[in-house]
Tab-separated table of C-alpha atoms in Angstrom:
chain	number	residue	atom	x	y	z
A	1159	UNK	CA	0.000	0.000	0.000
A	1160	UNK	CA	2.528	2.853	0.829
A	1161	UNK	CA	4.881	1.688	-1.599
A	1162	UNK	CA	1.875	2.204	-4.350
A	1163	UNK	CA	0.891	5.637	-2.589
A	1164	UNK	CA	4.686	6.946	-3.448
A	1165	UNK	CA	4.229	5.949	-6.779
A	1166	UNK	CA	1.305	8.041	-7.092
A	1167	UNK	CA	3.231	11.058	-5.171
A	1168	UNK	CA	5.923	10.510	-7.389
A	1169	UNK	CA	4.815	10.898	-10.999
A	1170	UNK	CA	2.578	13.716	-9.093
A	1171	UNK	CA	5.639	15.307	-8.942
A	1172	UNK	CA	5.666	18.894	-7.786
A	1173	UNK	CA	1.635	19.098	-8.177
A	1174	UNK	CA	-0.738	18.037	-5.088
A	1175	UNK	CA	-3.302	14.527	-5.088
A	1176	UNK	CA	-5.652	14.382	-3.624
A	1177	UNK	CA	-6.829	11.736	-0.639
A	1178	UNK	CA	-9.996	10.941	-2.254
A	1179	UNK	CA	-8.471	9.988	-5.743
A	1180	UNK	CA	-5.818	7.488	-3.889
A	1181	UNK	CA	-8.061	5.908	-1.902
A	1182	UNK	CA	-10.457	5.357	-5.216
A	1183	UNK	CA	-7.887	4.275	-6.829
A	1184	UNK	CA	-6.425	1.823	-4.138
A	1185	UNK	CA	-10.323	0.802	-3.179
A	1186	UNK	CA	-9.094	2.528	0.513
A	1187	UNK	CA	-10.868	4.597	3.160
A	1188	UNK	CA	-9.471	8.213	2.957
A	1189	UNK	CA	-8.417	7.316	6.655
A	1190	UNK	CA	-6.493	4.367	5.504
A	1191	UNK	CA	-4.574	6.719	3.510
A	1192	UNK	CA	-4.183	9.602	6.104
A	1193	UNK	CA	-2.426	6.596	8.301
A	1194	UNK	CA	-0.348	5.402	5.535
A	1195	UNK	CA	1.117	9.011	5.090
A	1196	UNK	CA	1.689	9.326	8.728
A	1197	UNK	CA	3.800	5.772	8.535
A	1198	UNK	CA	5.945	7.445	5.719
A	1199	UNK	CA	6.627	10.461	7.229
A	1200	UNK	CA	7.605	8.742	10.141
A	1201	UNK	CA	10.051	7.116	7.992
A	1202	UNK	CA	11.934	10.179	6.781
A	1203	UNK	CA	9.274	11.666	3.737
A	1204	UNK	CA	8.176	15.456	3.897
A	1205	UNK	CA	4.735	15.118	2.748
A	1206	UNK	CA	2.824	18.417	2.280
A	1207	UNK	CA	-1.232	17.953	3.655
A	1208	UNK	CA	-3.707	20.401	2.407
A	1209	UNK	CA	-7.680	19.590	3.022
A	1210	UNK	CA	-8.385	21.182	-0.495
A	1211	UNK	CA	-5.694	19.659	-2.479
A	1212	UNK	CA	-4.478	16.841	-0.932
A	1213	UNK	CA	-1.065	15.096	-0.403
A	1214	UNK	CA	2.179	16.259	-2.202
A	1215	UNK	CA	5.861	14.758	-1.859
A	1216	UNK	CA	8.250	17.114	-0.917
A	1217	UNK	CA	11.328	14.791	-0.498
A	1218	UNK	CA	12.643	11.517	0.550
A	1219	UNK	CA	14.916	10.759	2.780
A	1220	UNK	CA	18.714	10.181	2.615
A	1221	UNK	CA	17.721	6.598	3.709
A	1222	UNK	CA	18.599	2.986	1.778
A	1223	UNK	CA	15.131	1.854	2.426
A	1224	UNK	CA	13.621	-1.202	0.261
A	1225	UNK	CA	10.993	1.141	-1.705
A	1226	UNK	CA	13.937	4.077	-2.441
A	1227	UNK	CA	15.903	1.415	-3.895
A	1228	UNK	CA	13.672	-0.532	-6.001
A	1229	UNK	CA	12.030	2.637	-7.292
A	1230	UNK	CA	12.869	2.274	-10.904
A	1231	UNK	CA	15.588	-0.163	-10.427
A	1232	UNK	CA	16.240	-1.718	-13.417
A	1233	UNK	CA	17.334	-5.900	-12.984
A	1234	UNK	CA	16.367	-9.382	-13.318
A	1235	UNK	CA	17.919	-11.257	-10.513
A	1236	UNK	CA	19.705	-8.391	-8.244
A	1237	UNK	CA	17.459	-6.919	-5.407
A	1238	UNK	CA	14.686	-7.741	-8.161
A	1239	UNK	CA	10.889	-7.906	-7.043
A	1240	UNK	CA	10.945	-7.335	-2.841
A	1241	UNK	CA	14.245	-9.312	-2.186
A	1242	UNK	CA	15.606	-6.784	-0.009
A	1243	UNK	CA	15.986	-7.064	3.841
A	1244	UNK	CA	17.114	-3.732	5.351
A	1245	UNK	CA	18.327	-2.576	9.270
A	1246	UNK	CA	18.868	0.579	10.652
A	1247	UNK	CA	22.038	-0.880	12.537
A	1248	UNK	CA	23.493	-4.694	12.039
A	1249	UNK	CA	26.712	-6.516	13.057
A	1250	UNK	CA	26.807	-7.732	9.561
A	1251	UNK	CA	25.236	-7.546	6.501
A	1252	UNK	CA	27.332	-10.730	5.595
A	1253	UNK	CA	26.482	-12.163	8.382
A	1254	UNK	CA	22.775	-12.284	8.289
A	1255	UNK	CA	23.220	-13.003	4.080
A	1256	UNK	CA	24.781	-15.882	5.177
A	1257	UNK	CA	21.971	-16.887	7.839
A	1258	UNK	CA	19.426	-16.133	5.161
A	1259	UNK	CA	20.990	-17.612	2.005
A	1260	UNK	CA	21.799	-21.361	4.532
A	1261	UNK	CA	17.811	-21.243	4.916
A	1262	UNK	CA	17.327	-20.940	1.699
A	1263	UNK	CA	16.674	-17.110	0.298
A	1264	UNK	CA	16.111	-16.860	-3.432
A	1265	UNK	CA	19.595	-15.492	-5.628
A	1266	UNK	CA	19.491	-11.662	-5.429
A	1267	UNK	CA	18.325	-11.104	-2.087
A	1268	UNK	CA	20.225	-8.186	-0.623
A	1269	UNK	CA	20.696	-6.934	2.968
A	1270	UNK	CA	21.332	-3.632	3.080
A	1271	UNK	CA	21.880	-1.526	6.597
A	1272	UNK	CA	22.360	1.898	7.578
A	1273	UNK	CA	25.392	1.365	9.839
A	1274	UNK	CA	27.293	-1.888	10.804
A	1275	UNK	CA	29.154	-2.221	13.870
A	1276	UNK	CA	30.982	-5.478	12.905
A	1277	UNK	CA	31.726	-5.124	9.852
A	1278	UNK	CA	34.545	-6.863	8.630
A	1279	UNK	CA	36.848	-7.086	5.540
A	1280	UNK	CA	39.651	-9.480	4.563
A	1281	UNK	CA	42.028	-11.587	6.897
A	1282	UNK	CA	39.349	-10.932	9.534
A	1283	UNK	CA	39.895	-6.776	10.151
A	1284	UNK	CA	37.700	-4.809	11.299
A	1285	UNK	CA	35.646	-2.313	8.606
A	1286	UNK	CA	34.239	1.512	9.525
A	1287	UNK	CA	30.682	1.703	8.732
A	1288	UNK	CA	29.311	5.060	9.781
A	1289	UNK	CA	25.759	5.329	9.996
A	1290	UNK	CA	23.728	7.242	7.057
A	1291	UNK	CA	27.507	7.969	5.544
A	1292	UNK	CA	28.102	4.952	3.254
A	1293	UNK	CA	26.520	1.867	0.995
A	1294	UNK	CA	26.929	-1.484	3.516
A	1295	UNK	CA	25.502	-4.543	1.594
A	1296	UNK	CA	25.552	-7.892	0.871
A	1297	UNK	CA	24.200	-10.114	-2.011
A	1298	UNK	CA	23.343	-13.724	-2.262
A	1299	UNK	CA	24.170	-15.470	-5.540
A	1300	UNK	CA	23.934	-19.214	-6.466
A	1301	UNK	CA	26.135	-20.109	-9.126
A	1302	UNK	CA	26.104	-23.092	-11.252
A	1303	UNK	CA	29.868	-23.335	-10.712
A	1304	UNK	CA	32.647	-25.026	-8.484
A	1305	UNK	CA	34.504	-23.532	-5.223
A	1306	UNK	CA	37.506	-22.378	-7.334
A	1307	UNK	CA	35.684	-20.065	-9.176
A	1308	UNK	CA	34.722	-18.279	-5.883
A	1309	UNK	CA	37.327	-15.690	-6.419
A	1310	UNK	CA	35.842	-14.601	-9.653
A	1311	UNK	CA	32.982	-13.113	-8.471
A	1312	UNK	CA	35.004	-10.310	-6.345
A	1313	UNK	CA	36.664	-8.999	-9.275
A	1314	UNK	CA	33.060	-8.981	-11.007
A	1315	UNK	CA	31.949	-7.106	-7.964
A	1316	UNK	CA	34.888	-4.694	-8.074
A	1317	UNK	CA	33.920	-4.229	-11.808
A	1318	UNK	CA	30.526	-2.982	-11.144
A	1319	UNK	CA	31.541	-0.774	-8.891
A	1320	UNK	CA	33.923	0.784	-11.373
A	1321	UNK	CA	30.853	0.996	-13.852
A	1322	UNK	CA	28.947	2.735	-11.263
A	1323	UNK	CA	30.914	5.084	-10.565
A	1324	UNK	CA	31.424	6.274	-13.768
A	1325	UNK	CA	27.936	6.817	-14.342
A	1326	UNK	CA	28.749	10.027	-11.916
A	1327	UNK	CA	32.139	10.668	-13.619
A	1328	UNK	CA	34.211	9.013	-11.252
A	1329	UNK	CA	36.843	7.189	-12.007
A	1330	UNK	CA	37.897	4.055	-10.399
A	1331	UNK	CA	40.987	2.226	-9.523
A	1332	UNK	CA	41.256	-1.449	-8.528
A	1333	UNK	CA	44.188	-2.918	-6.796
A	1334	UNK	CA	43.969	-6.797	-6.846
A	1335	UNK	CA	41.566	-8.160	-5.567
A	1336	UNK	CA	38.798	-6.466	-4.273
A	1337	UNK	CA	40.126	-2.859	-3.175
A	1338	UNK	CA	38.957	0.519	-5.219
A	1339	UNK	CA	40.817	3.385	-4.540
A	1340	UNK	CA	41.580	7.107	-5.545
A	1341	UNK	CA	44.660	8.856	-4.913
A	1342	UNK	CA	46.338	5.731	-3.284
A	1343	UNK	CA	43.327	5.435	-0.632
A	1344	UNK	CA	40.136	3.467	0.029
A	1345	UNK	CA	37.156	3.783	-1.541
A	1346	UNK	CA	35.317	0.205	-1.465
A	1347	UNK	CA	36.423	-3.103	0.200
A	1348	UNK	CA	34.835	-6.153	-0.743
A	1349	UNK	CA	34.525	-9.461	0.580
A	1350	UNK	CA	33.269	-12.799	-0.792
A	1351	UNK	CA	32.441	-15.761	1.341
A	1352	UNK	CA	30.387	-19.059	0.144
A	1353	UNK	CA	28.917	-22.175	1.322
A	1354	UNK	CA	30.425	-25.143	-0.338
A	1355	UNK	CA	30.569	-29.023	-0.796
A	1356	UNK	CA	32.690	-31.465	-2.850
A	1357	UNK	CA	32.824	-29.313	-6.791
A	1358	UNK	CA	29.945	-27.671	-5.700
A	1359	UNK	CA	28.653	-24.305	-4.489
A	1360	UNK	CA	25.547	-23.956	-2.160
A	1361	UNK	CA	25.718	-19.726	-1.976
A	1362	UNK	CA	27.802	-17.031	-2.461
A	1363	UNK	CA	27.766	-14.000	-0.407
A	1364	UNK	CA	29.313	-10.654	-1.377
A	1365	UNK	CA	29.270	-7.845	1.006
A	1366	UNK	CA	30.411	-4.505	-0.703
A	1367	UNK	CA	30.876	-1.470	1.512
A	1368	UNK	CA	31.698	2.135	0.047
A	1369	UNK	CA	32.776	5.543	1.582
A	1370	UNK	CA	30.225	7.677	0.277
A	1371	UNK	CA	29.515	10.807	1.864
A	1372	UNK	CA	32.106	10.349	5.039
A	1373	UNK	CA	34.217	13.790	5.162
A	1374	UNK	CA	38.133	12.950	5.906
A	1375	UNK	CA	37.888	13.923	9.901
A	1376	UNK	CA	35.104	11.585	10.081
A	1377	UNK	CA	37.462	8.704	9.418
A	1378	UNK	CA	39.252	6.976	12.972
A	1379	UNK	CA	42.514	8.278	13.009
A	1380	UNK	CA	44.481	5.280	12.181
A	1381	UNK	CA	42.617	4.709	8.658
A	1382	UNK	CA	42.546	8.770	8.124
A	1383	UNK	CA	45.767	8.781	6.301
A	1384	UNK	CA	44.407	5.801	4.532
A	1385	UNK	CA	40.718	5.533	3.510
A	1386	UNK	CA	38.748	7.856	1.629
A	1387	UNK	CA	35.092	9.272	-0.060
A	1388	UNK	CA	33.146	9.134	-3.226
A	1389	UNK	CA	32.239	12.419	-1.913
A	1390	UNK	CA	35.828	14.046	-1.716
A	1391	UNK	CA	36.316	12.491	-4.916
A	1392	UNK	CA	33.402	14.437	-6.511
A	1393	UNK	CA	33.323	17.268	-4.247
A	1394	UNK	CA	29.927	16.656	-3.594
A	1395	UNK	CA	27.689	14.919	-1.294
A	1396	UNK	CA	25.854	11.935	-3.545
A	1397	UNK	CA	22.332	10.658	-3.127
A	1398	UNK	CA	23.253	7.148	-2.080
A	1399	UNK	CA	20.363	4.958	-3.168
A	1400	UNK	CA	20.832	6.460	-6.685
A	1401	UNK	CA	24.817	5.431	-6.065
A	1402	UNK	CA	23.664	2.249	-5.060
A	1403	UNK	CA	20.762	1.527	-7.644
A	1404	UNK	CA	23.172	2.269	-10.359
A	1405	UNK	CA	25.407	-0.670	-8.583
A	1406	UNK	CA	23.323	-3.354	-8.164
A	1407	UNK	CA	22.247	-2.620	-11.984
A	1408	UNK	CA	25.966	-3.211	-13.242
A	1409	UNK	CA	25.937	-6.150	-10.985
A	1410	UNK	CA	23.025	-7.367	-12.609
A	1411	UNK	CA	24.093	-6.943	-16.128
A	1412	UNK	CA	27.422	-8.849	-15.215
A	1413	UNK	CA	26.006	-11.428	-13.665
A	1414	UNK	CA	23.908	-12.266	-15.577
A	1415	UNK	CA	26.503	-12.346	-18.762
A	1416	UNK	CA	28.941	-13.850	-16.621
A	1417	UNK	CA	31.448	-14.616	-19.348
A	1418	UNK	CA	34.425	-13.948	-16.794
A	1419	UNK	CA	36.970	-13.429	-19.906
A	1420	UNK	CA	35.219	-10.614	-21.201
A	1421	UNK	CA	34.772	-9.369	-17.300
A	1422	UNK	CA	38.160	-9.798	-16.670
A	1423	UNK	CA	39.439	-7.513	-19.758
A	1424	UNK	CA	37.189	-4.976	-18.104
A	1425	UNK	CA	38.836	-5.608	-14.692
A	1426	UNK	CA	42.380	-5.111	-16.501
A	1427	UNK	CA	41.387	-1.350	-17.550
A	1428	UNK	CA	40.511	-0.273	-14.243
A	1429	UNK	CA	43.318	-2.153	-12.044
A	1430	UNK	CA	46.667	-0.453	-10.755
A	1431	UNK	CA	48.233	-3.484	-9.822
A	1432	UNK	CA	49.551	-5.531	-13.151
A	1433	UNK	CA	52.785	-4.171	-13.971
A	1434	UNK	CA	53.911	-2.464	-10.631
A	1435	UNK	CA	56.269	-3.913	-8.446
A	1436	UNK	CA	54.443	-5.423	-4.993
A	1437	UNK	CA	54.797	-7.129	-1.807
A	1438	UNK	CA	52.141	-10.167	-1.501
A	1439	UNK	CA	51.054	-11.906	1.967
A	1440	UNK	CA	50.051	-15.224	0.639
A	1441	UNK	CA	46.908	-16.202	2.483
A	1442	UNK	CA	47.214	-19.940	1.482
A	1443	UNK	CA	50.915	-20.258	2.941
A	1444	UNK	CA	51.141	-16.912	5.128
A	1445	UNK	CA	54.616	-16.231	2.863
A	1446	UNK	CA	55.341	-12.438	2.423
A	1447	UNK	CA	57.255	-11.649	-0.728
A	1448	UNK	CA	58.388	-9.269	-3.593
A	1449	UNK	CA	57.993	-8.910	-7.219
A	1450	UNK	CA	56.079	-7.957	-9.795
A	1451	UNK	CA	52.397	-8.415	-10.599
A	1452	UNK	CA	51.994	-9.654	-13.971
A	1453	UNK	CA	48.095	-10.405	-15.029
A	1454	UNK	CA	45.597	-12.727	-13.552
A	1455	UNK	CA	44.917	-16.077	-14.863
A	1456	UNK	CA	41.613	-17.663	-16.002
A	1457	UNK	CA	40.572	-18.226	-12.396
A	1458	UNK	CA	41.166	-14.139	-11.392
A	1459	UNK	CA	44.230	-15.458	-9.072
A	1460	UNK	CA	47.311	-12.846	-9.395
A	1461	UNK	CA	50.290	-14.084	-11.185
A	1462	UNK	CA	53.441	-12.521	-9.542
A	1463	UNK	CA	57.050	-13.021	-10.860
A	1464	UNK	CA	59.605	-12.992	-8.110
A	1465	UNK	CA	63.288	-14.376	-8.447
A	1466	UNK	CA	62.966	-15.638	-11.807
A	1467	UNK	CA	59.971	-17.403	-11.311
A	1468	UNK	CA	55.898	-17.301	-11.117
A	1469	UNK	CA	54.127	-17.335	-8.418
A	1470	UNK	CA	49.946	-17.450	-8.162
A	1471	UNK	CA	48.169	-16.436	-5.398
A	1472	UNK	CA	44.334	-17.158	-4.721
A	1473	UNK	CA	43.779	-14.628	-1.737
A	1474	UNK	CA	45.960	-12.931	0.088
A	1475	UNK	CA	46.960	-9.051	0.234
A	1476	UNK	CA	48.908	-6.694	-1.571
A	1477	UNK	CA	50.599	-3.415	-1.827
A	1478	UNK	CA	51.917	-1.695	-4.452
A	1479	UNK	CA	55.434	-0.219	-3.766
């Protein structure tokens, strides 16, 4: 009911309705509708009420709420038809993805939250998720596919990202595997975790957090130096359900191509690794070493050549010297 009461407010636009034409439409009481609008602006909407004219939408709030995203959200499988579970606050959005995807959610469920105060990223550290300030979600995929191919779907996640962003002219820069940066700091972490037997996969679960509108003194001191915004990047506040509508949209498109050579081509013109000489923590062995990153195979693993030979690593962490 509300979310078809917005629709009508919407494509109102600037001009009032009135009560009586929404609840003949809807085949409502006028005081159904009254208590609707007092729901929504309890949520964060600035309705105008007049007795004569009726109900007008004045704005929505800076809130990732199921009906803000879906509202003319193009996809197929991503956050398509109501397959979005949103919090105000949550340890995890991985977390409960992963409680919700073992009992059996449908692929493209999201969970979405306004702040998380356990967020993680890779190797188990800890992630800053401000509340109202950034995009903290997770989506549950199913994959016809085996465990190995895990990996592949961070750098696909990484990719949409990039193709977000520059649908606001910003320009992004991936360092293997899942970090987007500008200026040598952090934008987006991402981290991919799935559910998996014997050559197959049950679920995959990728969480994708991004800095969006958190100004550089809002950052804890230690990740100041280290971490930044899509906001200083564009010098502007952005509205992030639009940010994050145009995401789940190149997620979708991917996704549902998912020919990972083509995806990984696209992955090569946005990364800052290949070429540059690195130091790699192996996650698989927990060796450190030097050398230089030279591509990524056909499984997205980074192929490194150090003392006059290759090495490929699966996971693990780099930086760019």
């Amino acid at each position: 009911m509300k979310k078809k009461i917005l629709e009508m407010l919407r494509v109102a636009g600037a001009n009032f309705v009135s009560g009586e034409n929404i609840a003949q439409k809807l085949e409502v009481s006028r005081t159904a509708i009254w208590k609707h609008i007092q729901i929504l602006r309890k949520k964060g909407y600035k309705i105008t009420s007049s007795e004569r004219l009726g109900y007008k939408l004045d704005e929505t709030p800076d809130l990732l709420l199921p009906e803000i995203i879906q509202y003319d959200l193009q996809t197929k499988i991503i956050a398509a038809d109501s397959q979005i579970f949103y919090k105000s606050s949550i340890d995890s959005t991985n977390e409960l993805a992963k409680r919700l995807a073992y009992h059996g959610a449908p692929e493209g469920t999201i969970v979405v939250a306004e702040e998380q105060t356990g967020g993680k990223g890779r190797l188990e550290r800890s992630f800053f998720s401000p509340k109202e300030k950034g995009i903290w979600f997770s989506v549950i995929l199913r994959p016809q596919c085996t465990p190995k191919d895990a990996p592949k779907f961070t750098l696909m996640a990484a990719v949409a990202v990039a193709r977000a962003m520059e649908r606001f002219n910003l320009r992004a820069e991936i360092k293997w595997s899942n970090d987007i940066l500008y200026d040598g700091r952090k934008l987006v972490g991402i981290l991919t975790e799935m559910s998996a037997e014997i050559g197959c996969v049950n679920y995959i679960v990728v969480g994708i957090g991004i800095n969006v509108n958190v100004r550089r003194e809002e950052f804890p001191a230690d990740i100041r130096e280290i971490a930044t915004s899509l906001s200083e990047m564009a010098g502007e506040n952005l509205n992030r359900a639009e940010f994050l509508r145009a995401l789940l949209e190149e997620f979708d498109k991917l996704y549902i191509f998912s020919n990972f050579e083509e995806i990984f081509k696209l992955w090569r013109q946005y990364n800052i690794t290949l070429g540059k000489k690195v130091t790699v923590f192996s996650a698989e062995s927990g060796e450190i070493f030097t050398g230089t990153a030279i591509d990524i195979d056909a499984e997205g693993a980074l192929i490194v050549e150090t003392g006059g030979e290759r090495k490929i690593v699966y996971a693990g962490d780099v930086s760019i010297r």
